[in-house]
């Protein structure tokens, strides 16, 4: 097979880079590759099988650039942070102004904003890639940030390699300028934490509150996966609950330590939400719960001191399904509101329906409900999802069950931070006359911060200010 000189290159043949390079080659695009450790490049080429003729393995960055025809587009798949800055600096002497470097790692979007504004001597984009190694190899979700003309240059490649939604649409799109792609990926990861936490909360109610075994819980998740909750995470929860431990022959779930790991991407989202002043209590609760999960010793001491939580709640399985539906809507409403706030703050034209569409396949949070979210956001991209008629109807239907579940958890000592955080936010958001008038009074009392009056009169301080 004669190889056309590639216009696409890739740096960093680790887990993700190797899978992405094979995916690109498989879709018919010749690709030049380079890795810091040269033997990895050779091994990659040797293992590329029938795709090897489309792969040009290079030993130096100068070779990589020389092996490509301009204008070049080079994807970086190296660890976020210093490695990206180092690679940009090392590539700079070899590249032309019209060449494009694409950081496809999990960069902090502030870094991507900084790099985009730093006057690099070539074009630059930051893209979020979701779906892990399997996604990278066979179809990731791609959230691209940067200038639209650079997206247009790469759209053919990214759409070809991306996962396809049920309607055939590629899950790759331009999210907005500069760090917008990496920002959307961060929010995706925060929502991933929240979806996982809410599923684990209803699992806990089934296990501890209803006394169900893992093998009884598995078919419940499987059934939910046939309905409104159809999603990758509910599907794999059924598989996890149903798995048998080859050592004991009992449920595998029962022998897994209850301390969740994290790489910190959910924490980034929570921190950024605080910076933006936008509430995402479901995601924050999920980050908190992972942190609590790792404190096994303290939790054991707590149980020894206070006794185990009272068992058994009086709930129907339907209540749990409805609560999960409500919690999910509330979580996504918060996530999209956070992106609306970021668009304003950073001057990005974030395409909200496109974000929902891109998440429909290839990524961990893929779910049927994202179709309805894309539809609701198409009608009004900046309206909070809880105010969209379709989701308002669903919330009217499901929040009574969410209340029953949260109340049962509170009464019986089952911690449900994400579900109850979502419900508290919902109740605040549906209350026209809130309670912050008391806070404003207190702030004026001790700090003369002043307040506005409902009647518009000009008396900005309380009587305590007179003295
Ligand atoms: P790996 O550790 O598997 O691979 C890292 C790659 O980067 C290797 O090719 C390594 O080369 C290279 N590298 C490391 N440091 C440097 C450096 N200083 N200069 C040049 N090259 C360097 O990582 P992953 O493939 O898992 O991750 C790559 C990126 O993708 C990260 O940003 C990650 O957060 C992101 N990501 C990962 C996902 C996953 O599921 N793993 C999912 C989505 C994004 P060498 O062989 O010489 O060590």
CSV table of C-alpha atoms in Angstrom, one decimal, residues 26-291:
chain,number,residue,atom,x,y,z
A,26,UNK,CA,-8.2,2.5,10.6
A,27,UNK,CA,-10.5,5.3,9.3
A,28,UNK,CA,-8.2,5.7,6.4
A,29,UNK,CA,-6.0,8.6,7.5
A,30,UNK,CA,-2.2,8.1,7.2
A,31,UNK,CA,-0.6,9.1,10.4
A,32,UNK,CA,3.0,9.9,11.5
A,33,UNK,CA,3.7,9.0,15.1
A,34,UNK,CA,6.5,9.8,17.6
A,35,UNK,CA,7.0,8.8,21.2
A,36,UNK,CA,9.6,10.1,23.8
A,37,UNK,CA,10.9,6.5,24.3
A,38,UNK,CA,11.8,5.4,20.8
A,39,UNK,CA,11.3,1.7,21.5
A,40,UNK,CA,7.7,2.3,22.2
A,41,UNK,CA,7.3,3.8,18.7
A,42,UNK,CA,8.9,0.7,17.1
A,43,UNK,CA,6.8,-1.7,19.2
A,44,UNK,CA,3.7,0.3,18.2
A,45,UNK,CA,4.5,0.1,14.5
A,46,UNK,CA,5.3,-3.6,14.8
A,47,UNK,CA,2.0,-4.2,16.5
A,48,UNK,CA,-0.1,-2.2,14.2
A,49,UNK,CA,-0.8,-5.3,12.0
A,50,UNK,CA,-2.7,-4.5,8.8
A,51,UNK,CA,-2.7,-0.8,9.7
A,52,UNK,CA,1.1,-0.5,9.8
A,53,UNK,CA,1.4,0.7,6.2
A,54,UNK,CA,-0.7,3.7,7.1
A,55,UNK,CA,1.6,4.5,10.1
A,56,UNK,CA,4.8,6.4,9.7
A,57,UNK,CA,7.0,5.7,12.8
A,58,UNK,CA,9.6,8.5,13.4
A,59,UNK,CA,12.5,8.7,15.8
A,60,UNK,CA,12.9,12.5,16.3
A,61,UNK,CA,10.5,15.4,16.3
A,62,UNK,CA,12.3,16.8,13.3
A,63,UNK,CA,11.6,13.4,11.5
A,64,UNK,CA,8.0,13.6,12.6
A,65,UNK,CA,7.5,17.0,11.1
A,66,UNK,CA,9.5,16.1,7.9
A,67,UNK,CA,7.4,13.0,7.4
A,68,UNK,CA,4.2,15.1,7.2
A,69,UNK,CA,2.9,17.3,4.5
A,70,UNK,CA,1.8,20.8,5.4
A,71,UNK,CA,-0.4,22.1,6.8
A,72,UNK,CA,0.3,19.6,9.6
A,73,UNK,CA,-2.0,18.7,12.5
A,74,UNK,CA,-0.2,17.1,15.4
A,75,UNK,CA,-2.2,15.6,18.3
A,76,UNK,CA,-0.5,15.5,21.7
A,77,UNK,CA,-1.5,12.6,24.0
A,78,UNK,CA,0.9,13.1,26.9
A,79,UNK,CA,0.2,13.8,30.6
A,80,UNK,CA,-1.5,17.1,31.3
A,81,UNK,CA,0.7,20.0,32.6
A,82,UNK,CA,4.4,20.4,32.2
A,83,UNK,CA,4.7,17.6,29.6
A,84,UNK,CA,2.4,19.6,27.3
A,85,UNK,CA,4.3,22.8,27.7
A,86,UNK,CA,7.6,20.9,27.1
A,87,UNK,CA,6.3,19.3,23.9
A,88,UNK,CA,5.0,22.7,22.6
A,89,UNK,CA,8.4,24.2,23.2
A,90,UNK,CA,10.2,21.3,21.5
A,91,UNK,CA,7.9,21.3,18.5
A,92,UNK,CA,8.1,25.1,18.0
A,93,UNK,CA,11.4,25.2,16.1
A,94,UNK,CA,10.2,22.6,13.6
A,95,UNK,CA,6.7,23.9,12.8
A,96,UNK,CA,5.3,26.5,10.4
A,97,UNK,CA,2.7,29.2,11.5
A,98,UNK,CA,0.0,27.3,9.7
A,99,UNK,CA,0.7,24.0,11.4
A,100,UNK,CA,-1.7,23.0,14.2
A,101,UNK,CA,-1.0,21.3,17.5
A,102,UNK,CA,-3.9,19.7,19.3
A,103,UNK,CA,-3.6,19.0,23.0
A,104,UNK,CA,-5.9,16.0,23.4
A,105,UNK,CA,-5.0,15.1,27.0
A,106,UNK,CA,-6.9,16.0,30.1
A,107,UNK,CA,-5.6,19.5,30.5
A,108,UNK,CA,-6.9,22.0,33.0
A,109,UNK,CA,-8.9,24.4,30.8
A,110,UNK,CA,-7.1,27.4,32.4
A,111,UNK,CA,-3.8,26.0,31.0
A,112,UNK,CA,-5.5,25.7,27.6
A,113,UNK,CA,-6.7,29.3,27.8
A,114,UNK,CA,-3.2,30.4,28.8
A,115,UNK,CA,-1.6,28.4,25.9
A,116,UNK,CA,-4.1,29.7,23.4
A,117,UNK,CA,-3.3,33.3,24.4
A,118,UNK,CA,0.5,32.8,24.7
A,119,UNK,CA,1.4,33.7,21.1
A,120,UNK,CA,2.6,30.2,20.1
A,121,UNK,CA,4.3,30.3,16.7
A,122,UNK,CA,1.8,27.8,15.3
A,123,UNK,CA,-1.9,27.2,15.6
A,124,UNK,CA,-3.2,25.5,18.8
A,125,UNK,CA,-6.4,23.7,20.0
A,126,UNK,CA,-7.4,21.8,23.1
A,127,UNK,CA,-9.8,18.9,22.9
A,128,UNK,CA,-11.4,16.8,25.5
A,129,UNK,CA,-11.5,13.1,24.7
A,130,UNK,CA,-13.8,10.8,26.6
A,131,UNK,CA,-14.3,7.1,26.7
A,132,UNK,CA,-11.0,5.7,28.0
A,133,UNK,CA,-8.8,3.4,25.9
A,134,UNK,CA,-11.7,1.5,24.5
A,135,UNK,CA,-13.3,4.7,23.4
A,136,UNK,CA,-10.1,6.1,21.9
A,137,UNK,CA,-9.7,2.9,19.9
A,138,UNK,CA,-13.2,2.4,18.7
A,139,UNK,CA,-15.1,5.7,19.1
A,140,UNK,CA,-14.5,8.4,21.7
A,141,UNK,CA,-16.7,11.5,22.4
A,142,UNK,CA,-14.6,14.5,21.3
A,143,UNK,CA,-15.2,18.0,22.8
A,144,UNK,CA,-13.1,20.4,20.8
A,145,UNK,CA,-12.0,23.9,21.8
A,146,UNK,CA,-10.2,26.5,19.8
A,147,UNK,CA,-10.7,28.5,16.7
A,148,UNK,CA,-13.5,27.3,14.4
A,149,UNK,CA,-11.3,27.3,11.3
A,150,UNK,CA,-9.0,24.8,13.1
A,151,UNK,CA,-12.0,22.7,14.1
A,152,UNK,CA,-13.1,22.8,10.4
A,153,UNK,CA,-9.6,21.5,9.4
A,154,UNK,CA,-9.8,18.5,11.7
A,155,UNK,CA,-13.5,17.9,11.8
A,156,UNK,CA,-13.3,15.2,9.1
A,157,UNK,CA,-10.8,13.2,11.1
A,158,UNK,CA,-12.5,13.7,14.5
A,159,UNK,CA,-16.0,12.9,13.1
A,160,UNK,CA,-14.6,9.8,11.4
A,161,UNK,CA,-13.0,8.4,14.6
A,162,UNK,CA,-15.7,9.5,17.0
A,163,UNK,CA,-18.5,7.3,18.5
A,164,UNK,CA,-21.8,7.6,16.7
A,165,UNK,CA,-25.1,8.3,18.4
A,166,UNK,CA,-28.1,6.0,17.7
A,167,UNK,CA,-29.2,8.4,14.9
A,168,UNK,CA,-25.7,8.1,13.4
A,169,UNK,CA,-24.5,11.5,14.3
A,170,UNK,CA,-20.7,11.6,15.2
A,171,UNK,CA,-20.1,12.5,18.8
A,172,UNK,CA,-17.5,15.1,18.0
A,173,UNK,CA,-18.1,18.8,17.8
A,174,UNK,CA,-16.7,22.3,18.3
A,175,UNK,CA,-17.7,23.4,21.8
A,176,UNK,CA,-16.3,26.9,21.7
A,177,UNK,CA,-13.0,28.9,21.8
A,178,UNK,CA,-9.7,28.3,23.6
A,179,UNK,CA,-10.2,26.1,26.7
A,180,UNK,CA,-13.9,25.5,26.1
A,181,UNK,CA,-13.4,21.8,25.0
A,182,UNK,CA,-11.4,21.0,28.1
A,183,UNK,CA,-13.9,22.8,30.3
A,184,UNK,CA,-16.8,20.8,28.9
A,185,UNK,CA,-14.8,17.6,29.4
A,186,UNK,CA,-14.2,18.7,33.1
A,187,UNK,CA,-18.0,19.2,33.6
A,188,UNK,CA,-18.5,15.8,31.9
A,189,UNK,CA,-16.2,14.3,34.5
A,190,UNK,CA,-18.0,16.1,37.3
A,191,UNK,CA,-21.4,14.7,36.1
A,192,UNK,CA,-19.8,11.3,35.8
A,193,UNK,CA,-18.9,11.5,39.5
A,194,UNK,CA,-22.5,12.5,40.3
A,195,UNK,CA,-24.2,9.9,38.2
A,196,UNK,CA,-22.0,7.2,39.8
A,197,UNK,CA,-22.7,8.6,43.3
A,198,UNK,CA,-26.5,8.7,42.8
A,199,UNK,CA,-26.5,5.1,41.5
A,200,UNK,CA,-24.4,4.0,44.5
A,201,UNK,CA,-26.8,5.8,46.8
A,202,UNK,CA,-29.8,3.9,45.5
A,203,UNK,CA,-27.7,0.7,45.6
A,204,UNK,CA,-27.1,1.5,49.3
A,205,UNK,CA,-30.9,1.9,50.0
A,206,UNK,CA,-31.6,-1.4,48.3
A,207,UNK,CA,-28.8,-3.2,50.2
A,208,UNK,CA,-29.1,-1.6,53.6
A,209,UNK,CA,-32.7,-0.2,53.6
A,210,UNK,CA,-34.5,-3.0,51.8
A,211,UNK,CA,-32.1,-5.9,52.7
A,212,UNK,CA,-31.6,-6.9,49.1
A,213,UNK,CA,-28.6,-9.1,48.0
A,214,UNK,CA,-26.3,-8.0,45.1
A,215,UNK,CA,-27.8,-10.7,42.9
A,216,UNK,CA,-31.3,-9.3,43.6
A,217,UNK,CA,-30.1,-5.8,42.9
A,218,UNK,CA,-28.6,-6.6,39.5
A,219,UNK,CA,-31.9,-7.3,37.7
A,220,UNK,CA,-33.4,-4.1,39.1
A,221,UNK,CA,-30.6,-2.0,37.5
A,222,UNK,CA,-31.0,-4.1,34.3
A,223,UNK,CA,-34.8,-3.3,34.3
A,224,UNK,CA,-34.2,0.4,34.9
A,225,UNK,CA,-31.8,0.3,31.9
A,226,UNK,CA,-34.8,-0.5,29.7
A,227,UNK,CA,-36.5,2.8,30.6
A,228,UNK,CA,-35.9,6.5,31.1
A,229,UNK,CA,-32.6,5.7,32.9
A,230,UNK,CA,-31.1,3.8,30.0
A,231,UNK,CA,-27.4,4.6,30.2
A,232,UNK,CA,-24.0,3.1,30.2
A,233,UNK,CA,-23.5,3.6,33.9
A,234,UNK,CA,-26.8,1.9,34.9
A,235,UNK,CA,-26.0,-0.9,32.5
A,236,UNK,CA,-22.6,-1.6,34.0
A,237,UNK,CA,-24.0,-1.2,37.5
A,238,UNK,CA,-26.3,-4.2,36.7
A,239,UNK,CA,-23.2,-6.1,35.5
A,240,UNK,CA,-21.2,-5.2,38.5
A,241,UNK,CA,-24.0,-6.1,41.0
A,242,UNK,CA,-24.5,-9.4,39.2
A,243,UNK,CA,-20.8,-10.5,39.0
A,244,UNK,CA,-19.7,-13.6,40.9
A,245,UNK,CA,-16.4,-13.6,42.8
A,246,UNK,CA,-14.3,-16.4,41.5
A,247,UNK,CA,-12.6,-16.8,44.9
A,248,UNK,CA,-15.6,-17.1,47.2
A,249,UNK,CA,-18.3,-17.9,44.7
A,250,UNK,CA,-20.4,-15.1,46.2
A,251,UNK,CA,-21.3,-11.7,44.8
A,252,UNK,CA,-18.1,-9.9,43.8
A,253,UNK,CA,-19.6,-6.5,44.9
A,254,UNK,CA,-19.6,-7.7,48.5
A,255,UNK,CA,-15.9,-8.2,48.6
A,256,UNK,CA,-14.9,-4.9,47.0
A,257,UNK,CA,-13.5,-2.4,49.5
A,258,UNK,CA,-15.8,0.6,49.9
A,259,UNK,CA,-13.2,3.3,49.3
A,260,UNK,CA,-13.4,5.1,45.9
A,261,UNK,CA,-10.4,6.3,44.1
A,262,UNK,CA,-10.2,9.5,42.0
A,263,UNK,CA,-7.9,11.3,39.7
A,264,UNK,CA,-9.3,14.7,40.9
A,265,UNK,CA,-11.2,15.8,37.8
A,266,UNK,CA,-14.5,15.9,39.7
A,267,UNK,CA,-12.7,18.1,42.3
A,268,UNK,CA,-11.6,20.5,39.5
A,269,UNK,CA,-15.2,20.9,38.5
A,270,UNK,CA,-16.4,21.6,42.0
A,271,UNK,CA,-13.6,24.2,42.5
A,272,UNK,CA,-14.4,25.8,39.2
A,273,UNK,CA,-18.1,26.0,40.2
A,274,UNK,CA,-17.1,27.8,43.3
A,275,UNK,CA,-15.0,30.2,41.3
A,276,UNK,CA,-17.9,30.9,38.9
A,277,UNK,CA,-20.4,31.2,41.8
A,278,UNK,CA,-22.6,28.6,40.2
A,279,UNK,CA,-24.2,25.9,42.3
A,280,UNK,CA,-23.6,22.3,41.5
A,281,UNK,CA,-24.5,20.6,44.8
A,282,UNK,CA,-25.0,17.1,43.3
A,283,UNK,CA,-21.5,17.0,41.9
A,284,UNK,CA,-20.0,18.6,45.0
A,285,UNK,CA,-21.7,15.9,47.1
A,286,UNK,CA,-20.3,13.2,44.9
A,287,UNK,CA,-16.7,14.6,45.3
A,288,UNK,CA,-17.3,14.9,49.1
A,289,UNK,CA,-18.7,11.3,49.3
A,290,UNK,CA,-15.6,9.9,47.5
A,291,UNK,CA,-13.4,11.7,50.0
